[in-house]
mmCIF file of C-alpha atoms and ligand atoms in Angstrom:
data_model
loop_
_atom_site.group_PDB
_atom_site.id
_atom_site.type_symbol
_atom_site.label_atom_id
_atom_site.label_comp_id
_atom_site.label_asym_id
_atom_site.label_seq_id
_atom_site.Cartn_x
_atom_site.Cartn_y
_atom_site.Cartn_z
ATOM 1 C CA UNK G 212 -215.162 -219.581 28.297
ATOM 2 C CA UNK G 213 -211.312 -218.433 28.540
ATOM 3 C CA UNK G 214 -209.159 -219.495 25.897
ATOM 4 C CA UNK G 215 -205.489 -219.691 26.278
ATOM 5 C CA UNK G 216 -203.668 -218.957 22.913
ATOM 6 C CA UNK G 217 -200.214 -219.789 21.739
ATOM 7 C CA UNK G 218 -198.313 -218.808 18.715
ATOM 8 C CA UNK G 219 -194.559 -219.367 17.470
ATOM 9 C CA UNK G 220 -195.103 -220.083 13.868
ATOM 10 C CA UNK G 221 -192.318 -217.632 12.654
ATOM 11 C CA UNK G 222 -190.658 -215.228 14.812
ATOM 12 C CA UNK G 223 -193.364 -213.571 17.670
ATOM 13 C CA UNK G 224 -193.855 -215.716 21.207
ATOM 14 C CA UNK G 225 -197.052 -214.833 21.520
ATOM 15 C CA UNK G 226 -199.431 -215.890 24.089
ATOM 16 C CA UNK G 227 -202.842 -214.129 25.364
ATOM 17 C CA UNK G 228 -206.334 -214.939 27.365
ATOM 18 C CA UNK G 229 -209.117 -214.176 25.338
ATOM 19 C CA UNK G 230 -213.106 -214.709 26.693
ATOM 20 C CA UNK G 231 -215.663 -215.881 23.843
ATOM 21 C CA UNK G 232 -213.909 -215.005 21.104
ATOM 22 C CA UNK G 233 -213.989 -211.593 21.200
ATOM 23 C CA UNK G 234 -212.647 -209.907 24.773
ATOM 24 C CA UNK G 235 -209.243 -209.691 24.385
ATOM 25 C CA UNK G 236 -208.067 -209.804 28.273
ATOM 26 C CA UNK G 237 -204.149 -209.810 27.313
ATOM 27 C CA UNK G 238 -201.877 -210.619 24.170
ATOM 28 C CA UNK G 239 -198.281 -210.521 25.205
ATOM 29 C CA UNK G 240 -196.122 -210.707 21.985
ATOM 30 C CA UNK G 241 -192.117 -210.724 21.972
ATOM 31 C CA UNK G 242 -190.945 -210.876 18.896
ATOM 32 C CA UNK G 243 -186.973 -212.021 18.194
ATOM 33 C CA UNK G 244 -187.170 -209.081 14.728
ATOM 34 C CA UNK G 245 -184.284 -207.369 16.040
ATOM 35 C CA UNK G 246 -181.793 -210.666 16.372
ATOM 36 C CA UNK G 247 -182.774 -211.509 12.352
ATOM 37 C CA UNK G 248 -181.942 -207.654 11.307
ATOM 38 C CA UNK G 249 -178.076 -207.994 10.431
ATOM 39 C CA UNK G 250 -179.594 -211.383 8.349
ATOM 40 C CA UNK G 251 -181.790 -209.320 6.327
ATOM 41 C CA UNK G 252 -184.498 -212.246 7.100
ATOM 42 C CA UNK G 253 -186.061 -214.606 9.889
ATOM 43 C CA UNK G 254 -182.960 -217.490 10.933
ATOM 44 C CA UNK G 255 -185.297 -220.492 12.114
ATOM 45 C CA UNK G 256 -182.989 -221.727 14.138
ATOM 46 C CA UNK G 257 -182.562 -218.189 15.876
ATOM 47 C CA UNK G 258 -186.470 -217.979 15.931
ATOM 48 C CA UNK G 259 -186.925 -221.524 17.348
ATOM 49 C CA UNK G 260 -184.368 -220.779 20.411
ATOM 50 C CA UNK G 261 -185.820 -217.466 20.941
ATOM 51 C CA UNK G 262 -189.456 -219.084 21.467
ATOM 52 C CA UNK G 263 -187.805 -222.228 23.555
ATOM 53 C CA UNK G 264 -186.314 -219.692 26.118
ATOM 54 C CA UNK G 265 -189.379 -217.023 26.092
ATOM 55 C CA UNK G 266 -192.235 -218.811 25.933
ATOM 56 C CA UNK G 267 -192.819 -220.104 29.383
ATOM 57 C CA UNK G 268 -192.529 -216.198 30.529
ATOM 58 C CA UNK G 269 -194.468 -215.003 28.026
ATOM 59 C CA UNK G 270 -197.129 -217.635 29.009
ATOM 60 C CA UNK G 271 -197.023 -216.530 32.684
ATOM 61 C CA UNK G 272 -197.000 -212.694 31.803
ATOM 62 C CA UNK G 273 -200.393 -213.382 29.218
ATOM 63 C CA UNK G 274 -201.951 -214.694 32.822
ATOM 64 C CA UNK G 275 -200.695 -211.705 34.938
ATOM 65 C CA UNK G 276 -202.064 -209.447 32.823
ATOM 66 C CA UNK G 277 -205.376 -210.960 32.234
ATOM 67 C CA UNK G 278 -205.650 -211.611 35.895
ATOM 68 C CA UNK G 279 -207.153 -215.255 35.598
ATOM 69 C CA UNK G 280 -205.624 -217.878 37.063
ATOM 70 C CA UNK G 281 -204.412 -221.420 34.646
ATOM 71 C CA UNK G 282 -207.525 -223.398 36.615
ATOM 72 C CA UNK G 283 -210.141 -220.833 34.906
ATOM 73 C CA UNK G 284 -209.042 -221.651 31.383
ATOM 74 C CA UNK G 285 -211.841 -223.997 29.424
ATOM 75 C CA UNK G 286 -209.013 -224.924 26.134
ATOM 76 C CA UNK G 287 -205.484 -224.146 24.545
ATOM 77 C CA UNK G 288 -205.470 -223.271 21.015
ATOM 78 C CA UNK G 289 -202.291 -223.374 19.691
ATOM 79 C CA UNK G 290 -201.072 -222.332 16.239
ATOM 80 C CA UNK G 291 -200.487 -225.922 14.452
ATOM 81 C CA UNK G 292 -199.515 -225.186 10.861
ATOM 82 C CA UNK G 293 -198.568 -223.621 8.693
ATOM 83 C CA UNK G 294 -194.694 -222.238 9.786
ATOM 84 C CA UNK G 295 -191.365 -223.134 10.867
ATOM 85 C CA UNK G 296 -191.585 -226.780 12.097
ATOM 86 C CA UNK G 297 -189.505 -226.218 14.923
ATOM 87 C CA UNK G 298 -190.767 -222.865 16.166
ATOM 88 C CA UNK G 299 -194.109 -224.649 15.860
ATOM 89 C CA UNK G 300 -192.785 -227.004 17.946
ATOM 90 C CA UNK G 301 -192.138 -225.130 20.430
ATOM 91 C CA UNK G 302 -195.796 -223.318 21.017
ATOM 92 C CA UNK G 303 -197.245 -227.408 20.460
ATOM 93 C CA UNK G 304 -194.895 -229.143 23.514
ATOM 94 C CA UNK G 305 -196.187 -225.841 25.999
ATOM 95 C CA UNK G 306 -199.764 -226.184 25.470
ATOM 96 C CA UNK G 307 -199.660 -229.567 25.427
ATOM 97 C CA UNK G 308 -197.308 -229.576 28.741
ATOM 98 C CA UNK G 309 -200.133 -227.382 30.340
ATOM 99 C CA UNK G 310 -203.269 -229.404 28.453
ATOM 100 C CA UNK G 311 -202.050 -232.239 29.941
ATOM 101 C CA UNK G 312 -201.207 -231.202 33.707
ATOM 102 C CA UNK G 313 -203.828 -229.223 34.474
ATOM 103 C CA UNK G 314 -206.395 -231.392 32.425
ATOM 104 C CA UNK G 315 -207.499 -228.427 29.726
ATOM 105 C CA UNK G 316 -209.150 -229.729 25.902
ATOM 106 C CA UNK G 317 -206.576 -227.838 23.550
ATOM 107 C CA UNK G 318 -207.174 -227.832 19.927
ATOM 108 C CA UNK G 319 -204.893 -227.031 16.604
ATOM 109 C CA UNK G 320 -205.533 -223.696 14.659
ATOM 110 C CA UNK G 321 -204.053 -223.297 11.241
ATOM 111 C CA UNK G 322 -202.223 -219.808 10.984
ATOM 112 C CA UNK G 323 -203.663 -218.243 8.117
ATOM 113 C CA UNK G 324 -207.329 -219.053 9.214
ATOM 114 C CA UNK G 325 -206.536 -217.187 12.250
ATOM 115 C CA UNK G 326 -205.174 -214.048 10.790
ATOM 116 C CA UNK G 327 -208.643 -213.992 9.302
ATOM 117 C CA UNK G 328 -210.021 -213.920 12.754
ATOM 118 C CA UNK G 329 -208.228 -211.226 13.861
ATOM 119 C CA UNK G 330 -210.948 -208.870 12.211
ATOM 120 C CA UNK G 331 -213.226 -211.017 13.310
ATOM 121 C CA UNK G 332 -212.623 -209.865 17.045
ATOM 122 C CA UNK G 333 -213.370 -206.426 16.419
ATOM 123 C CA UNK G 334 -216.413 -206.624 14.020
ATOM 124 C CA UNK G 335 -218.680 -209.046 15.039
ATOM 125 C CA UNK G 336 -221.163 -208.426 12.346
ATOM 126 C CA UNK G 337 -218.738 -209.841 9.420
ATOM 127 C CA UNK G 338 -221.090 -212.985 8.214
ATOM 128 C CA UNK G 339 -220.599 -216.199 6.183
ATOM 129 C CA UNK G 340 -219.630 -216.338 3.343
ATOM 130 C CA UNK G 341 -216.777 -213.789 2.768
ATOM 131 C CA UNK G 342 -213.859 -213.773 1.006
ATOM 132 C CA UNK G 343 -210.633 -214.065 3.067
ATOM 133 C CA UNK G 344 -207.622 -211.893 2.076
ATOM 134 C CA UNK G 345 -204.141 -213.280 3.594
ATOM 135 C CA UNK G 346 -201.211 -211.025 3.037
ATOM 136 C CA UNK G 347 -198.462 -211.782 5.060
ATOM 137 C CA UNK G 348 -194.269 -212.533 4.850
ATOM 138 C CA UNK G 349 -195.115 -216.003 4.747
ATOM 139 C CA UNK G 350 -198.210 -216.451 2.088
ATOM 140 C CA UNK G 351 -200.556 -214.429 0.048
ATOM 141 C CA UNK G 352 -204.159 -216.325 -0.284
ATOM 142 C CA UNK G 353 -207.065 -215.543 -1.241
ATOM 143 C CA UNK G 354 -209.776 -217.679 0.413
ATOM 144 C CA UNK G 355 -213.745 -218.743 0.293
ATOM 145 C CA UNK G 356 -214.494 -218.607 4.114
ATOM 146 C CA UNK G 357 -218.455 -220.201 4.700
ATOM 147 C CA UNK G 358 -217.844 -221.132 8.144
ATOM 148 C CA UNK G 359 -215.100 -221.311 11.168
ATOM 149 C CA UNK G 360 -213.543 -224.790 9.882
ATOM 150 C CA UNK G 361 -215.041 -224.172 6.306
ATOM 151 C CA UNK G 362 -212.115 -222.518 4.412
ATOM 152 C CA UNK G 363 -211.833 -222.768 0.633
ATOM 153 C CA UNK G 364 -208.149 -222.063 -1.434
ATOM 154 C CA UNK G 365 -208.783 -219.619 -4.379
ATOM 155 C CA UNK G 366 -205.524 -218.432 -4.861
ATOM 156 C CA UNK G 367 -201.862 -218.542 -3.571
ATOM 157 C CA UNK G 368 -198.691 -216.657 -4.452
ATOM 158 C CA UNK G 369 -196.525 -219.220 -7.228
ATOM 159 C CA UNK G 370 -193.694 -217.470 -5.824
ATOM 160 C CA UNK G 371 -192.339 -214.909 -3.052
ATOM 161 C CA UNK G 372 -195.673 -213.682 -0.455
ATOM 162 C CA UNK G 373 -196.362 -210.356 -0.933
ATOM 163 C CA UNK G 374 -194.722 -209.343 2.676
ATOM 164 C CA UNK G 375 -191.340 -211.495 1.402
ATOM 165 C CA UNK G 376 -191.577 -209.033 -1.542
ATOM 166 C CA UNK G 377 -191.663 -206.048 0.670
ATOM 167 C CA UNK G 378 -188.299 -207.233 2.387
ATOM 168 C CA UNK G 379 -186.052 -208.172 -0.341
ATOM 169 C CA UNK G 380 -186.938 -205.217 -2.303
ATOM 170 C CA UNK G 381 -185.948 -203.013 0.508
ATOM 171 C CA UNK G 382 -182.676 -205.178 1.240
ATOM 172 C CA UNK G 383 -182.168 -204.700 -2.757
ATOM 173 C CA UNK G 384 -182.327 -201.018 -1.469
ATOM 174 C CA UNK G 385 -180.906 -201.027 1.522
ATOM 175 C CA UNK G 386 -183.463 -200.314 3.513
ATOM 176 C CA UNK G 387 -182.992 -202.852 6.269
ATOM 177 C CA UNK G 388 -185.183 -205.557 7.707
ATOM 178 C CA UNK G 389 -188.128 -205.870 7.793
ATOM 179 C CA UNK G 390 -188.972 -204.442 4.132
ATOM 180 C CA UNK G 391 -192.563 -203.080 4.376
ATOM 181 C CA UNK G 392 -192.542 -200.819 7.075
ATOM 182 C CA UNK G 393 -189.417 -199.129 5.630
ATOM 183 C CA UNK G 394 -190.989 -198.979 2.316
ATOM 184 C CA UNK G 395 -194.045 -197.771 2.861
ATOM 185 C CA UNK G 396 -192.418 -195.157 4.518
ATOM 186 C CA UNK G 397 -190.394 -194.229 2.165
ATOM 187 C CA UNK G 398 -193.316 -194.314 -0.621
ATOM 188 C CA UNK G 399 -195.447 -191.590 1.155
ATOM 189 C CA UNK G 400 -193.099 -188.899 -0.567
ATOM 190 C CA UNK G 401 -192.545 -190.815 -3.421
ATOM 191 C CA UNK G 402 -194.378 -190.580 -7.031
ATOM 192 C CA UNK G 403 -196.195 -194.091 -7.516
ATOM 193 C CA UNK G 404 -196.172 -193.530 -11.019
ATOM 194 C CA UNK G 405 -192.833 -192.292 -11.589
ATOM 195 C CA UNK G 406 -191.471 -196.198 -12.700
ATOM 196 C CA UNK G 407 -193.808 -198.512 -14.423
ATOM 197 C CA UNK G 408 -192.769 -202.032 -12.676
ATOM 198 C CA UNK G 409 -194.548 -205.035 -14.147
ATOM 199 C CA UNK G 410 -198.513 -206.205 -12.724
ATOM 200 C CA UNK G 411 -198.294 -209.864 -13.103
ATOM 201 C CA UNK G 412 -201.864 -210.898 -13.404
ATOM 202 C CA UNK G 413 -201.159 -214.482 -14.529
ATOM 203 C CA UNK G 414 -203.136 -216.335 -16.809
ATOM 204 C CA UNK G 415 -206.774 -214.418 -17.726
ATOM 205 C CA UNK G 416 -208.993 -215.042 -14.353
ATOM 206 C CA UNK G 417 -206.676 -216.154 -12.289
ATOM 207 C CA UNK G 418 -206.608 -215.969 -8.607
ATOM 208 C CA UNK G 419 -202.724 -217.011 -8.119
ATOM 209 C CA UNK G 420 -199.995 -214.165 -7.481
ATOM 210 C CA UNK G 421 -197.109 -214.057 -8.543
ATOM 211 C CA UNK G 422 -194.269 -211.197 -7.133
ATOM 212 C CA UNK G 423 -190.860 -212.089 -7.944
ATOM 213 C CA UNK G 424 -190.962 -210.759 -10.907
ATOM 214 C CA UNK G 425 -192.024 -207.227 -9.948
ATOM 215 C CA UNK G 426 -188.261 -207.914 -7.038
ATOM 216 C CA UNK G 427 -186.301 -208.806 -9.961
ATOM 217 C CA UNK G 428 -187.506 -205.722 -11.823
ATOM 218 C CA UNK G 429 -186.311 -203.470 -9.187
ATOM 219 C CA UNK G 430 -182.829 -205.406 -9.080
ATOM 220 C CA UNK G 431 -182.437 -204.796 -12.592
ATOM 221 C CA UNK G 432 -183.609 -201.085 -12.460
ATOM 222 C CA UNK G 433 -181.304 -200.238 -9.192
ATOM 223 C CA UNK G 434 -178.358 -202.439 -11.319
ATOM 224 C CA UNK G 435 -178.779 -200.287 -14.732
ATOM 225 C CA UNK G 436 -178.784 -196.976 -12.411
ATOM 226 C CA UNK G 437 -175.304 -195.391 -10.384
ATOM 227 C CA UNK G 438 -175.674 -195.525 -6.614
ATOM 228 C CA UNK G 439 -176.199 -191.930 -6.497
ATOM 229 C CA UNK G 440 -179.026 -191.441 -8.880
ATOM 230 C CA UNK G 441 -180.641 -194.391 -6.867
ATOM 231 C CA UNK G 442 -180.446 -192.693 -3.730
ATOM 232 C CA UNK G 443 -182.390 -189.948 -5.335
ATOM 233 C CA UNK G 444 -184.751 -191.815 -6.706
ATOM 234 C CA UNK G 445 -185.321 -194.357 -3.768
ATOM 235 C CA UNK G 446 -188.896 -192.609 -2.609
ATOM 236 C CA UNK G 447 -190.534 -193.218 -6.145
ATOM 237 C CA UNK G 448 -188.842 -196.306 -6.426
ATOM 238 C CA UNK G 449 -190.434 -197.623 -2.981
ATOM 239 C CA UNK G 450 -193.996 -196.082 -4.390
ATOM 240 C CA UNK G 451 -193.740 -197.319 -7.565
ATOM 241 C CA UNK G 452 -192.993 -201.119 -6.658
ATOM 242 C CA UNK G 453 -195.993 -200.605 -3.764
ATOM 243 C CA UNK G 454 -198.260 -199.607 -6.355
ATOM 244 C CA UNK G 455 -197.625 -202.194 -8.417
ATOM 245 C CA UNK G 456 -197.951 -204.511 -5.786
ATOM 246 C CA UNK G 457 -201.354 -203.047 -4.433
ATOM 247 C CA UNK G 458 -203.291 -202.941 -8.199
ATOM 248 C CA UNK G 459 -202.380 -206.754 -8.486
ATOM 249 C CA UNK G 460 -203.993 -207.439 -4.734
ATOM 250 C CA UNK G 461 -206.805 -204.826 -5.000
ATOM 251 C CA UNK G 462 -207.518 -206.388 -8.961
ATOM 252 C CA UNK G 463 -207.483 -210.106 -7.846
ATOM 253 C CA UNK G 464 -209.439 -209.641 -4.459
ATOM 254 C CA UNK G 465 -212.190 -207.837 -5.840
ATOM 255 C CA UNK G 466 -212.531 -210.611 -9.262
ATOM 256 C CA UNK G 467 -212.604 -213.196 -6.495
ATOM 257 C CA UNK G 468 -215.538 -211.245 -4.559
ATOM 258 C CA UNK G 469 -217.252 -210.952 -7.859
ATOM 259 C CA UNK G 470 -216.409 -214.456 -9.137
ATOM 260 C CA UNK G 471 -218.034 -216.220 -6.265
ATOM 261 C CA UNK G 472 -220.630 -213.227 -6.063
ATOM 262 C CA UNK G 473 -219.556 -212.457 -2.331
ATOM 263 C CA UNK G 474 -219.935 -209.015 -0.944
ATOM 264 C CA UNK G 475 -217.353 -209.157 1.984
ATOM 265 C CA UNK G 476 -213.932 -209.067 1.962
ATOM 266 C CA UNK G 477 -211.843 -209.673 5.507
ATOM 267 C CA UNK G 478 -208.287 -209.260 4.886
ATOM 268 C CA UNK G 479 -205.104 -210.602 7.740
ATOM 269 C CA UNK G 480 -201.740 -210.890 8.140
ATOM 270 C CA UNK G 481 -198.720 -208.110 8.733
ATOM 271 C CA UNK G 482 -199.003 -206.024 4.947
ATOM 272 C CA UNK G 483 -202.685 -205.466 5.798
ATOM 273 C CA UNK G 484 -201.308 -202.907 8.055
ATOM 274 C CA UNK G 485 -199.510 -201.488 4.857
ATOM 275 C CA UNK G 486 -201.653 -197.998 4.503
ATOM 276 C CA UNK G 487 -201.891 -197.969 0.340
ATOM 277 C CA UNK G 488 -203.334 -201.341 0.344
ATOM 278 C CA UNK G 489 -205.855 -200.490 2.845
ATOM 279 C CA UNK G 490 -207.184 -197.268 0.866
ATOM 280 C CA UNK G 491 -206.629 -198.928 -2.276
ATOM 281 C CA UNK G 492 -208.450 -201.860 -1.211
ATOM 282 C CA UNK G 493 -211.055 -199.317 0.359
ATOM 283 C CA UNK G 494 -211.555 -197.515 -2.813
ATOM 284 C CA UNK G 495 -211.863 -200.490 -4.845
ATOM 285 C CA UNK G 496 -214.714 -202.088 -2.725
ATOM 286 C CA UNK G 497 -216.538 -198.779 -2.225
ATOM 287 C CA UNK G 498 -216.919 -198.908 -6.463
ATOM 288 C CA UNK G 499 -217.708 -202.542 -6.210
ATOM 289 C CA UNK G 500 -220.237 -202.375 -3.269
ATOM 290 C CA UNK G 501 -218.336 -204.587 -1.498
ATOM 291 C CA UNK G 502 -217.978 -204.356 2.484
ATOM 292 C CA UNK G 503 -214.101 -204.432 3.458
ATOM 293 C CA UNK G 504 -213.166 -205.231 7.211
ATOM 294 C CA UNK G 505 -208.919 -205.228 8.286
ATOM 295 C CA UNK G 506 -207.665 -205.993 11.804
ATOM 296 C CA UNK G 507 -206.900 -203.148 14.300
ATOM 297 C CA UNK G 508 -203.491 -202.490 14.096
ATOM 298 C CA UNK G 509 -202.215 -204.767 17.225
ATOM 299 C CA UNK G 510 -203.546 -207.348 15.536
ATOM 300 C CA UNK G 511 -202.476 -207.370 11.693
ATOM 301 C CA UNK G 512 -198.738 -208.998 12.999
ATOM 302 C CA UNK G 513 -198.458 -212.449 14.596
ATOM 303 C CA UNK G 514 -200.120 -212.619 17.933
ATOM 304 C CA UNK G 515 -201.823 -215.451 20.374
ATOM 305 C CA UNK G 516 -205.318 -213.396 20.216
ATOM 306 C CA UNK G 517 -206.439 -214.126 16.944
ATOM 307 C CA UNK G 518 -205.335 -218.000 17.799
ATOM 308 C CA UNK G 519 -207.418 -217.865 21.065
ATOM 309 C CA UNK G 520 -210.579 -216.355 19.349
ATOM 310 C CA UNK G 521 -210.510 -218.794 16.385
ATOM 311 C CA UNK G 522 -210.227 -221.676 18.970
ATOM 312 C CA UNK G 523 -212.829 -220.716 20.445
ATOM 313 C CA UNK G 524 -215.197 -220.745 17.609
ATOM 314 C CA UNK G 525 -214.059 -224.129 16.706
ATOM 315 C CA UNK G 526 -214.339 -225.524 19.496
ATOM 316 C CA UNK G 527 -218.062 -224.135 19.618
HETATM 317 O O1 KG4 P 824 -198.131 -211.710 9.399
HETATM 318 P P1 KG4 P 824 -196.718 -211.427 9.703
HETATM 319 O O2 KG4 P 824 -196.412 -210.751 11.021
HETATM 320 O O3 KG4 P 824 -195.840 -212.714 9.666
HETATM 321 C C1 KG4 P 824 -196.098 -213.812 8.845
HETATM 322 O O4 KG4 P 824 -197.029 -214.609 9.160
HETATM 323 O O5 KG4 P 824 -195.398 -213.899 7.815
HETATM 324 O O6 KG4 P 824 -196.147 -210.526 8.496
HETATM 325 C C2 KG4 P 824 -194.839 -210.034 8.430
HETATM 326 C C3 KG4 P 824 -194.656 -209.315 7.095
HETATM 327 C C4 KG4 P 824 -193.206 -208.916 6.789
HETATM 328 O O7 KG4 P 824 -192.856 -209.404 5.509
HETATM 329 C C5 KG4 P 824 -193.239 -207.386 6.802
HETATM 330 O O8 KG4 P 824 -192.320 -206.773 5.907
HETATM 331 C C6 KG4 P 824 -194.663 -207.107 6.383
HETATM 332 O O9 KG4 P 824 -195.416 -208.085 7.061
HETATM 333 N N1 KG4 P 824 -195.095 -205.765 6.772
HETATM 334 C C7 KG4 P 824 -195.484 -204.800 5.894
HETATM 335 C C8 KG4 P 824 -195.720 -203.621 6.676
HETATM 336 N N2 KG4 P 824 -195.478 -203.923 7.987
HETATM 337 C C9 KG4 P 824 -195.094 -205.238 8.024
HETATM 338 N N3 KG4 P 824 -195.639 -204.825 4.567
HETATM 339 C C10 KG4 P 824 -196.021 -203.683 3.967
HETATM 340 N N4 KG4 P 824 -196.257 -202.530 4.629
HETATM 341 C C11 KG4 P 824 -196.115 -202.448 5.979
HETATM 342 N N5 KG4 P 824 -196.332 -201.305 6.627
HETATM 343 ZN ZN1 ZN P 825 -198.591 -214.520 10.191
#
């Protein structure tokens, strides 16, 4: 079966044709990053016009590429919740527009449940149960996945996500938009130990995060400090604050593994690019004989193929 995906939850028009779940034939993403830069942050309202003017090309390019045709398509699945309503909006009226003209099925797919598919595509040995690892700008979760519309909440950040983290502690450093990319950067020839910034583990057990208190560290340390010796100091800075950030992910993902006595761990969403996490994470599970499995990189940000391959599934 071909699958037509759409997603426009935040700030990517993203469509692509995927067959059973797992061949990717196309995933055409345009993202509208570069109009939020000068706001240090996604604008909804610039993220919702961007997808209302792009999103019937990037549609038609998504079948170019694939080289099917709209009349060999079996469903839509279209990214329903969670995100900004009106950029959601947006990705809902197209497939629906095409669902109901050309007499397709579509179906809903929740956003963070398909960044945990995005793995999926690539591995198909990952099995049921596993605990699902969401780190993204929007929302950190951890998750008890038994089955493709089985998904269990764990744990959620109190606070800022983990990627939201990432960007205002680089705008606190003025390191532009978006944060992690420019941090991690900056971290590789940095000392991770250099500053001790604060692990907030919450109460004893707990599988909630919590990371504005790690950004408001860093505010105070670059506010107690003269530009200059910041400037200096900005590559430990950036490792130190990843670090900390990283222990409190790689701590809590591996107590929920063991809590629920689950020996896989899939992790989604655009930090689990983020190169620390992933060896951290890697080392961590190793130790714990736990098997780890991340997206390829094309797939860790927003895009239509992880929302086609879940749909799929679903539907199934
Ligand atoms: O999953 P995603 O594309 O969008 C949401 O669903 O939110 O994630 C975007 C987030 C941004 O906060 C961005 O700073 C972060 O992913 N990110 C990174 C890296 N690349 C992107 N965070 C840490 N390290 C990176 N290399
Ligand atoms: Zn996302």
């Amino acid at each position: 079966m071909l699958v037509l995906g759409i997603e426009t939850s935040c700030d990517e028009t993203s469509a692509a044709v995927v067959e059973n779940g797992r061949r990717v034939l196309s995933n055409v993403v345009l993202s509208s990053l570069h109009l939020h830069k000068p706001f240090g942050g996604v604008v909804p309202e610039i993220a919702c016009r961007h997808h209302a003017e792009l999103i019937d090309s990037v549609i038609k390019q998504a079948f170019d590429k694939s080289g099917c045709a709209i009349s060999e398509i079996g469903l839509i699945g279209v990214t329903d919740n969670p995100g900004l309503i009106g950029a959601l909006m947006v990705g809902i009226s197209a497939a629906k527009g095409i669902a109901l003209s050309h007499g397709i099925k579509y179906t809903g797919v929740n956003h963070l449940h398909a960044h945990l598919y995005a793995p999926i595509i690539d591995n198909p040995k990952i099995k049921f149960p596993f605990i699902g690892l969401v780190v993204s700008g929007g929302h950190t979760n951890l998750m008890l996945v038994k089955g493709f519309k089985d998904y269990h909440n764990l744990g959620q950040t109190t606070d800022d996500a983990v990627g939201e983290a990432f960007d205002k502690v680089a705008k606190i450093l003025n390191l532009g938009y978006p944060g992690g990319p420019a941090i991690e950067k900056m971290a590789k020839t940095g000392n991770p130990q250099k500053i001790k910034f604060p692990r907030t583990m919450l109460s004893a057990g707990s599988l909630d995060f919590s990371f504005s208190g790690i950004k408001t560290s860093v505010l105070n340390y670059v506010q107690k400090r003269k530009a200059q010796s910041v400037k200096r100091k900005v590559n430990d800075i950036c490792a130190s604050f990843q670090e900390a950030v990283v222990d409190v992910i790689v701590e809590k993902s591996v107590r929920a593994c063991e809590n629920k006595k689950i020996n896989t761990l899939v992790v989604g969403g655009g930090v689990s690019i983020n190169s620390r996490l992933r060896g951290k994470l890697q080392e961590a599970c190793k130790i714990s004989r736990i098997n780890i499995y991340f997206p390829s990189r094309g797939l860790c940000m927003d895009n239509a193929a992880m929302v086609a391959g879940l749909a799929y599934q679903q539907h199934k």
